[in-house]
Short mmCIF file of C-alpha atoms and ligand atoms in Angstrom, two decimals:
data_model
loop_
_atom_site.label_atom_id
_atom_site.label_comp_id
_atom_site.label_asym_id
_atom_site.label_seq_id
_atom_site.Cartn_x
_atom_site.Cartn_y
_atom_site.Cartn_z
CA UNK O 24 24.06 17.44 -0.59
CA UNK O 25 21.41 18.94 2.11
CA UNK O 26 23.72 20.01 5.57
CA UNK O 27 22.20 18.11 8.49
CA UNK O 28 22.32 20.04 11.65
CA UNK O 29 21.49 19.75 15.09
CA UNK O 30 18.35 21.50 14.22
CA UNK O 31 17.24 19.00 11.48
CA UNK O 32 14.15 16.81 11.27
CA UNK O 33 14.62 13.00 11.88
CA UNK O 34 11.86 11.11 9.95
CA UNK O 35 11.71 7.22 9.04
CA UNK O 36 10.76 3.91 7.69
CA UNK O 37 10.59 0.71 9.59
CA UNK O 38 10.54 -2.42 8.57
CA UNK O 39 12.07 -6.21 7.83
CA UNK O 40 13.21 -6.14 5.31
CA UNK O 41 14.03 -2.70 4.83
CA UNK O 42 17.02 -1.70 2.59
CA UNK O 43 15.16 -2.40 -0.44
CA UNK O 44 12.84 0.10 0.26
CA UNK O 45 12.17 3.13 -1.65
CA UNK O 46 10.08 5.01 1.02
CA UNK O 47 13.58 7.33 1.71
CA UNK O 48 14.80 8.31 -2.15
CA UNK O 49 11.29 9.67 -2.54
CA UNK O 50 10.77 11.44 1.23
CA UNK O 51 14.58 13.19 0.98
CA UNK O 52 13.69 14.02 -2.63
CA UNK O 53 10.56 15.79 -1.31
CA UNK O 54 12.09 17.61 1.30
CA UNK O 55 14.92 18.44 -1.39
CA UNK O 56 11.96 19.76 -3.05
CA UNK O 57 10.47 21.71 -0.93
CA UNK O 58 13.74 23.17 0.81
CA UNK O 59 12.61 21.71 4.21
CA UNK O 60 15.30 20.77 6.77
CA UNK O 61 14.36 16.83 6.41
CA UNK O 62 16.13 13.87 6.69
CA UNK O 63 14.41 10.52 6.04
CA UNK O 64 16.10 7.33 7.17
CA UNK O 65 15.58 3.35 7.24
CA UNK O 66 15.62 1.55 10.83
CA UNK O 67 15.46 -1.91 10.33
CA UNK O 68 13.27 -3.58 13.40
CA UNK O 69 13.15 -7.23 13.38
CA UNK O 70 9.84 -9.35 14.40
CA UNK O 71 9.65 -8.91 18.36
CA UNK O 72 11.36 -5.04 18.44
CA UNK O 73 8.18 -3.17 17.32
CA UNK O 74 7.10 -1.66 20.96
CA UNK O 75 10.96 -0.97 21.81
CA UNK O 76 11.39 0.20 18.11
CA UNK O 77 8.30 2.82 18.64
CA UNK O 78 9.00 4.11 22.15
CA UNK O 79 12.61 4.90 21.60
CA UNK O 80 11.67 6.51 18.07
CA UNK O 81 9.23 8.30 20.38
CA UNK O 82 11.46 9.39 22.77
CA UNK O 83 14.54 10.65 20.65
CA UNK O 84 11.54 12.68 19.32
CA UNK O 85 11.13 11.17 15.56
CA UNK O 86 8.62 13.52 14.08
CA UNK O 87 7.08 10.86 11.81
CA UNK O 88 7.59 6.99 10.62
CA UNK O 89 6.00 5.13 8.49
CA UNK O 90 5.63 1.36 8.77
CA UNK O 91 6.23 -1.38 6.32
CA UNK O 92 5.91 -5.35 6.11
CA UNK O 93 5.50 -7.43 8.31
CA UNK O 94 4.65 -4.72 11.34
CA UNK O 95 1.69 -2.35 9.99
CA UNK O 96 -0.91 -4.73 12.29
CA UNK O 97 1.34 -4.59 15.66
CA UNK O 98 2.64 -0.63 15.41
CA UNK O 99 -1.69 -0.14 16.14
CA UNK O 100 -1.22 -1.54 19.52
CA UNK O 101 1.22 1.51 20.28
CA UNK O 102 -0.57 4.37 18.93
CA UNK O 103 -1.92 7.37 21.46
CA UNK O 104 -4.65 7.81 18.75
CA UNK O 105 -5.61 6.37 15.63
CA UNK O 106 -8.20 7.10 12.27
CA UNK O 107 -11.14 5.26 10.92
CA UNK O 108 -8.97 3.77 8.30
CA UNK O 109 -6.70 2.70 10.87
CA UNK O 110 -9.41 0.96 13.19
CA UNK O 111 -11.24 -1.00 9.49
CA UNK O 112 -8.10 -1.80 7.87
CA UNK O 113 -6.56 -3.34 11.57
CA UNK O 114 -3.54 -1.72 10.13
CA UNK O 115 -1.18 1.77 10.30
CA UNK O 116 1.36 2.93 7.87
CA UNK O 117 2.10 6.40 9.13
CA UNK O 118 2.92 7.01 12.40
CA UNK O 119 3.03 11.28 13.51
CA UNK O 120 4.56 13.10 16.59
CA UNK O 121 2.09 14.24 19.05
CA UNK O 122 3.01 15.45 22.60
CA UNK O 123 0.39 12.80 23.63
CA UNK O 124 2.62 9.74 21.26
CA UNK O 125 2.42 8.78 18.09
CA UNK O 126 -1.34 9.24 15.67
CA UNK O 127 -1.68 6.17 13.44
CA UNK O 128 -3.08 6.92 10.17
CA UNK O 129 -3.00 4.41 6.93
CA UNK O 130 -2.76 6.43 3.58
CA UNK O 131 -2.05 3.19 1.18
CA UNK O 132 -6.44 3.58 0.82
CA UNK O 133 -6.14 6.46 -0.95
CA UNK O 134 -3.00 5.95 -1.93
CA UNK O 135 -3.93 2.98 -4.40
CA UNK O 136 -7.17 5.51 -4.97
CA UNK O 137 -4.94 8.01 -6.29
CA UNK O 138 -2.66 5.71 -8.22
CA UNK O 139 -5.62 4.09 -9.89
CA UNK O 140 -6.91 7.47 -10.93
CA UNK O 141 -3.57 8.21 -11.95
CA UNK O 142 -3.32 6.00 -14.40
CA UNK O 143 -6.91 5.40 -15.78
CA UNK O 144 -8.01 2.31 -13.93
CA UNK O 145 -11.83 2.39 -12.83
CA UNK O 146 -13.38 0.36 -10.57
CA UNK O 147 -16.82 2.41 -10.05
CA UNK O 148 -19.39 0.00 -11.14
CA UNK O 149 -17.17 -2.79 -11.99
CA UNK O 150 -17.04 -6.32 -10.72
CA UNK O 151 -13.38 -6.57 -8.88
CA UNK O 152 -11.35 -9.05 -7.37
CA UNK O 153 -8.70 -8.92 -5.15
CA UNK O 154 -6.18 -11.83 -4.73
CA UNK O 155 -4.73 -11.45 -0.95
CA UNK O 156 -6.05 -11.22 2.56
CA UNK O 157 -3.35 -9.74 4.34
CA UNK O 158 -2.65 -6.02 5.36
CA UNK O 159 -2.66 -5.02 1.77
CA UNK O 160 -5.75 -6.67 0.64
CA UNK O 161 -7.49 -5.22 3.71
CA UNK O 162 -6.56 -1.71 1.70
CA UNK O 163 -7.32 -2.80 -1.76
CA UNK O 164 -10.69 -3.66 -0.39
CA UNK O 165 -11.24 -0.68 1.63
CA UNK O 166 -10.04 1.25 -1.66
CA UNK O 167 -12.87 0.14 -3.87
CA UNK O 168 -15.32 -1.07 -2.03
CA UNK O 169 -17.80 2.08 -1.72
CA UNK O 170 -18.06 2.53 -5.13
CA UNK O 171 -17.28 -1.43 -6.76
CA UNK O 172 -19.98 -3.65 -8.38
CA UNK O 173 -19.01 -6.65 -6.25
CA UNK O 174 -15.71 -8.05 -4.84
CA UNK O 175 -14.32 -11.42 -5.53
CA UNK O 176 -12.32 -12.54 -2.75
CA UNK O 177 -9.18 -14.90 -3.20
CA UNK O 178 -6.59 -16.13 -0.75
CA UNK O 179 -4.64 -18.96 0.02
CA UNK O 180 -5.61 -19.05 3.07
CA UNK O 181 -9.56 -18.85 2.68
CA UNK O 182 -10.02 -18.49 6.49
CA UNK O 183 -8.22 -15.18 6.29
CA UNK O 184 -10.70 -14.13 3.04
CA UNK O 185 -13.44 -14.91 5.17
CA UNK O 186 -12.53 -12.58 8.22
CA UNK O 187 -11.67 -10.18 5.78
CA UNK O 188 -15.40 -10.01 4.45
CA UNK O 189 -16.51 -10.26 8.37
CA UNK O 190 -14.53 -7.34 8.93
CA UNK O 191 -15.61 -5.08 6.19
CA UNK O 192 -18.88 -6.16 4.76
CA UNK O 193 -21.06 -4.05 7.42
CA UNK O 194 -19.24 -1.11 6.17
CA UNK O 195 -20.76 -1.32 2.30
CA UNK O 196 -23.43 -2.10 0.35
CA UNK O 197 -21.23 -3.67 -2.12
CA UNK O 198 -21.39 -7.64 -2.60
CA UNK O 199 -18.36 -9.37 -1.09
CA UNK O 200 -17.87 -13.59 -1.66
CA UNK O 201 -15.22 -15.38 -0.84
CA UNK O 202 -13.80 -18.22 -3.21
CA UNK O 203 -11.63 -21.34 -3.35
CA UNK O 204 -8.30 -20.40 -4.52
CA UNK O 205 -9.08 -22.53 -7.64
CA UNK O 206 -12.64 -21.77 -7.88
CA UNK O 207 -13.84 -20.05 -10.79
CA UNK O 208 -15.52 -16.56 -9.85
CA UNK O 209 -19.74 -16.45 -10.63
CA UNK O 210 -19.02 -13.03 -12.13
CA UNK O 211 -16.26 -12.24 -14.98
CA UNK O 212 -13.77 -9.38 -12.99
CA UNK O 213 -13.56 -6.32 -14.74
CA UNK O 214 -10.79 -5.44 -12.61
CA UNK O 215 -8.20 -7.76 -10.53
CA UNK O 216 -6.24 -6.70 -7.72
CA UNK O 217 -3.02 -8.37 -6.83
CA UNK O 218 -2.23 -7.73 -3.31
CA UNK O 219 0.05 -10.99 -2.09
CA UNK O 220 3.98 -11.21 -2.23
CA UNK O 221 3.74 -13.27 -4.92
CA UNK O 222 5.70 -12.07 -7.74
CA UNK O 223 9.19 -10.86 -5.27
CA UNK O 224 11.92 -11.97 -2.97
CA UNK O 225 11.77 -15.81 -3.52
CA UNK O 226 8.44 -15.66 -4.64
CA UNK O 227 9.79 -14.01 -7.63
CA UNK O 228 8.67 -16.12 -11.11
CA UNK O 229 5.80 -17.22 -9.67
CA UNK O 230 2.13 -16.72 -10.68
CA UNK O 231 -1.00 -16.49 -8.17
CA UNK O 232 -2.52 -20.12 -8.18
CA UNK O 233 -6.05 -17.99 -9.44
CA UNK O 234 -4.70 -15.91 -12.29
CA UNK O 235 -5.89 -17.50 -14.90
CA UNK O 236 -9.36 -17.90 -13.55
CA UNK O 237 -9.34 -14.15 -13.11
CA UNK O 238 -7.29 -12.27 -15.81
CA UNK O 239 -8.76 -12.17 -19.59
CA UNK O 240 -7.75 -9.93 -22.35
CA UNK O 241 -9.88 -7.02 -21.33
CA UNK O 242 -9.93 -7.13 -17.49
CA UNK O 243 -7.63 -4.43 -16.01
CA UNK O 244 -4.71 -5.92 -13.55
CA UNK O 245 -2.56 -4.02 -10.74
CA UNK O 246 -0.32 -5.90 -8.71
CA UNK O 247 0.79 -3.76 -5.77
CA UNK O 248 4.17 -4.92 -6.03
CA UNK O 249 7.14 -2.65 -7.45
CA UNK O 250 10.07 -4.29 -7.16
CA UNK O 251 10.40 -6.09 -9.71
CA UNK O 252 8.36 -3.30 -11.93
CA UNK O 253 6.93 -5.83 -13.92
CA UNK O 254 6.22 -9.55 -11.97
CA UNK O 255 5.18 -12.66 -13.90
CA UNK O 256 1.86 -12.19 -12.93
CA UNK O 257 1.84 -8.45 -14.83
CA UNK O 258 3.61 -9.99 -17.66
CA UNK O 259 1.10 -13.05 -18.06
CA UNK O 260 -1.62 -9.75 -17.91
CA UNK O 261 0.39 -7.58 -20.59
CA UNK O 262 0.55 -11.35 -22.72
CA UNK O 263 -3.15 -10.90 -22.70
CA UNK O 264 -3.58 -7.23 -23.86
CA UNK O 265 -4.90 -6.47 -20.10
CA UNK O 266 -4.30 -2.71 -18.78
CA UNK O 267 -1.92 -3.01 -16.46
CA UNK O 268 -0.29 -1.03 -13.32
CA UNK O 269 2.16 -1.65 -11.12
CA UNK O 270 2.70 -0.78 -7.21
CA UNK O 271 4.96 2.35 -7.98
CA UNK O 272 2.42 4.78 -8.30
CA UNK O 273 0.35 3.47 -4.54
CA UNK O 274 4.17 3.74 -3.04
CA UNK O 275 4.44 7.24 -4.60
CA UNK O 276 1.02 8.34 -3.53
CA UNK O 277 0.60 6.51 -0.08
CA UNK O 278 4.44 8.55 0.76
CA UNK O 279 3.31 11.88 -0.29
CA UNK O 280 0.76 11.68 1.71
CA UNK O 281 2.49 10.71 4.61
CA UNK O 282 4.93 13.33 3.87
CA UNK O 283 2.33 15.95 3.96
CA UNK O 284 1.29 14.59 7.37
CA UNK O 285 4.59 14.52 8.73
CA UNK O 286 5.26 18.26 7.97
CA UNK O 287 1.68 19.06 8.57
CA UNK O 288 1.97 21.21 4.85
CA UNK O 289 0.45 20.43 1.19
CA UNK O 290 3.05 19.47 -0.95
CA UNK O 291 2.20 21.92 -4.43
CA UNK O 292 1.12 19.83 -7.58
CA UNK O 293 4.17 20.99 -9.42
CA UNK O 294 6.45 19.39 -6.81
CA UNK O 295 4.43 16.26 -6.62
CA UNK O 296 4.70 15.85 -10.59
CA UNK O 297 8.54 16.54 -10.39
CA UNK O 298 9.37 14.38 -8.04
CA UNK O 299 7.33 11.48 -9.42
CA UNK O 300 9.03 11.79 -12.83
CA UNK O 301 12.44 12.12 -11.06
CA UNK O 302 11.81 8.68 -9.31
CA UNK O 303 10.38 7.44 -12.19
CA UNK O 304 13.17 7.88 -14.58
CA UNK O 305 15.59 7.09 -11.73
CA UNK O 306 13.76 3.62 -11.80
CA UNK O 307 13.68 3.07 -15.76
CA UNK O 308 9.91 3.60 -15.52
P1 NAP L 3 0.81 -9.67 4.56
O1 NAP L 3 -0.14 -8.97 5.47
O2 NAP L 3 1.93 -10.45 5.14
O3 NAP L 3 -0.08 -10.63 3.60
C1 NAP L 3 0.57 -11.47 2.67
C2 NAP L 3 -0.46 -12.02 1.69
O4 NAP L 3 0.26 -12.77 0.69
C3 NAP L 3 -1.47 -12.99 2.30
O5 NAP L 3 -2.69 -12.89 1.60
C4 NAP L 3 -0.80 -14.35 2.06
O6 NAP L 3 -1.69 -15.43 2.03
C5 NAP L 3 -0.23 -14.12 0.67
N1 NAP L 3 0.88 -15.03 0.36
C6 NAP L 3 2.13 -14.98 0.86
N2 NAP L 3 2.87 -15.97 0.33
C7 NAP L 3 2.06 -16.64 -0.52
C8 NAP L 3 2.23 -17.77 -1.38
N3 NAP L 3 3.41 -18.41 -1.45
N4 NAP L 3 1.20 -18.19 -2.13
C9 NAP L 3 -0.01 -17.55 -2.06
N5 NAP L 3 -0.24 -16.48 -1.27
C10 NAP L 3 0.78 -16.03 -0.51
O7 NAP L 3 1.51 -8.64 3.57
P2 NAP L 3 0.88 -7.28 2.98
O8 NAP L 3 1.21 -6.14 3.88
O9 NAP L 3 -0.54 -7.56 2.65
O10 NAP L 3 1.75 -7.06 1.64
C11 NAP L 3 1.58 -7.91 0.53
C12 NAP L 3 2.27 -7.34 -0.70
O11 NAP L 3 1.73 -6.06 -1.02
C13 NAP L 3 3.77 -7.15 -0.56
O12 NAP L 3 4.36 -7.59 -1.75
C14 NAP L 3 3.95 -5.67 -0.39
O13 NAP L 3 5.18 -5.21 -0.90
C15 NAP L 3 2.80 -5.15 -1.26
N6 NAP L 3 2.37 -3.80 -0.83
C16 NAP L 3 2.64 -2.76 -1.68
C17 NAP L 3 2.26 -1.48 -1.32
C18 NAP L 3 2.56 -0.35 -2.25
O14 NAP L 3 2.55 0.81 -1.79
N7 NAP L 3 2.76 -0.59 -3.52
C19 NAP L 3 1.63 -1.24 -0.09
C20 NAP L 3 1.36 -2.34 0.74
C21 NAP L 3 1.76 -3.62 0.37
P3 NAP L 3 -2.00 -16.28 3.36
O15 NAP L 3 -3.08 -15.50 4.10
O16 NAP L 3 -2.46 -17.59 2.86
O17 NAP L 3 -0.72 -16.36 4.15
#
């Protein structure tokens, strides 16, 4: 057990929900890790708290937070600076201590890059489709889009598809069409993305209305969710002899990142690998 001191580093997750989350096993582990004087805690901040949430964080000097569901879109509004990513994707998930406030960044873009990599997905010069218009699709988009053959667009919601596209076409050469939710795509995806909550909480045995348009034996499926490590719409993929991948490895990757941001230090390989196979077996992955 690390000693926590008056001298120690306060970092942190918020969210609602937020005890499910894993974002503080796998920041104390890397601070474990890397012998750093770290602790890494969960604030749960209900709906209408966010701007009280972030200026008292600020002022009992919090050193770094990330930001989960539902309040990536409103933290922006209280940043003292933010990235690129932050200003296309209308969303932060990593918050850092300046003496000016707090610099928005949003690593789950390269996070789901480096998880993809990770585990042999490709998406350069494949046709992809992404289910989800929300914060998350935003990322998946932003994730593939500079290098994709075209991106199918699905939501509920097709409104929200469509302001997606507004949003992001300028910034890529890449084809981007927007479909009814039962519509079937004009291309076959080589790759779908599965970026809604459909698949957890209540949501939990159910399939996106589209998947069956979408997912064929040999199209490659991620869902971005984790818990639970497989959902029904990764085990209706798997029934098809699709490649699959869940949303463990953009958590991982998206946290380390933030980690490294927090502590302004590059975490070594070695550590990165270690702590990734300690979470993994922890999890039964
Ligand atoms: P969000 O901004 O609230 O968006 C939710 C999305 O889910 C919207 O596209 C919404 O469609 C859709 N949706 C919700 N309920 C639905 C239903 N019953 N039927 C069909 N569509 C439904 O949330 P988010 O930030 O994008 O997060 C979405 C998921 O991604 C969550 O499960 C989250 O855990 C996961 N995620 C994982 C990671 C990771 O690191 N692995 C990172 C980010 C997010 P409408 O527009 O029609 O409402």
């Amino acid at each position: 057990m690390r000693e926590v001191t008056g001298k120690t580093t306060v970092l942190g997750v918020i969210g609602d929900p937020i005890s499910h989350s894993l974002s503080p096993t796998l920041h104390n582990l890397l601070a474990e890790a890397m012998g750093h004087d770290v602790v890494y805690v969960a604030f749960h901040v209900k709906p209408g708290n966010v701007s009280e949430a972030i200026q008292g964080a600020y002022a009992l000097g919090i050193k770094g937070l990330n930001v989960t569901m539902p309040h990536k879109q409103e933290v922006v509004q209280e940043l003292c600076k933010k990235s690129q990513e932050v200003d296309f994707a209308k969303a932060a998930n990593t918050l850092v201590y300046t003496a000016e406030g707090y610099v928005g960044l949003n690593t789950d873009i390269e996070g789901l890059q480096k998880a993809m990599l990770a585990n042999d997905i490709q998406w350069k010069d494949k046709h992809v489709a992404i289910i989800g218009a929300g914060g998350a699709g935003y990322a998946a988009c932003l994730s593939v889009m500079a290098t994709a053959k075209s991106i199918s667009l699905y939501n509920r919601t097709k409104d929200k598809a469509e302001s997606l596209k507004k949003n992001l076409e300028h910034l890529t050469k890449t084809d981007i069409k927007v479909y009814e939710i039962d519509e079937q795509p004009s291309v076959k995806p080589e790759l779908v993305i599965q970026t809604t909550g459909v698949g957890m909480g209540s949501l939990k045995d159910q399939l996106p209305p589209c998947t069956k348009l979408l997912v064929t034996p040999d199209t490659q499926v991620v869902d971005l969710i984790y818990n639970p490590k497989e959902t029904a719409f990764l085990s209706y993929a798997k029934a098809q002899g699709c490649k699959v991948m869940n949303g463990f490895d953009m958590l991982f990757y998206q946290g380390v990142m933030a980690y490294e941001q927090f502590t302004h230090e590059q975490l070594p390989e070695v550590v990165v690998s270690q702590v990734r196979q300690t979470l993994r077996n922890q999890l039964g992955l």
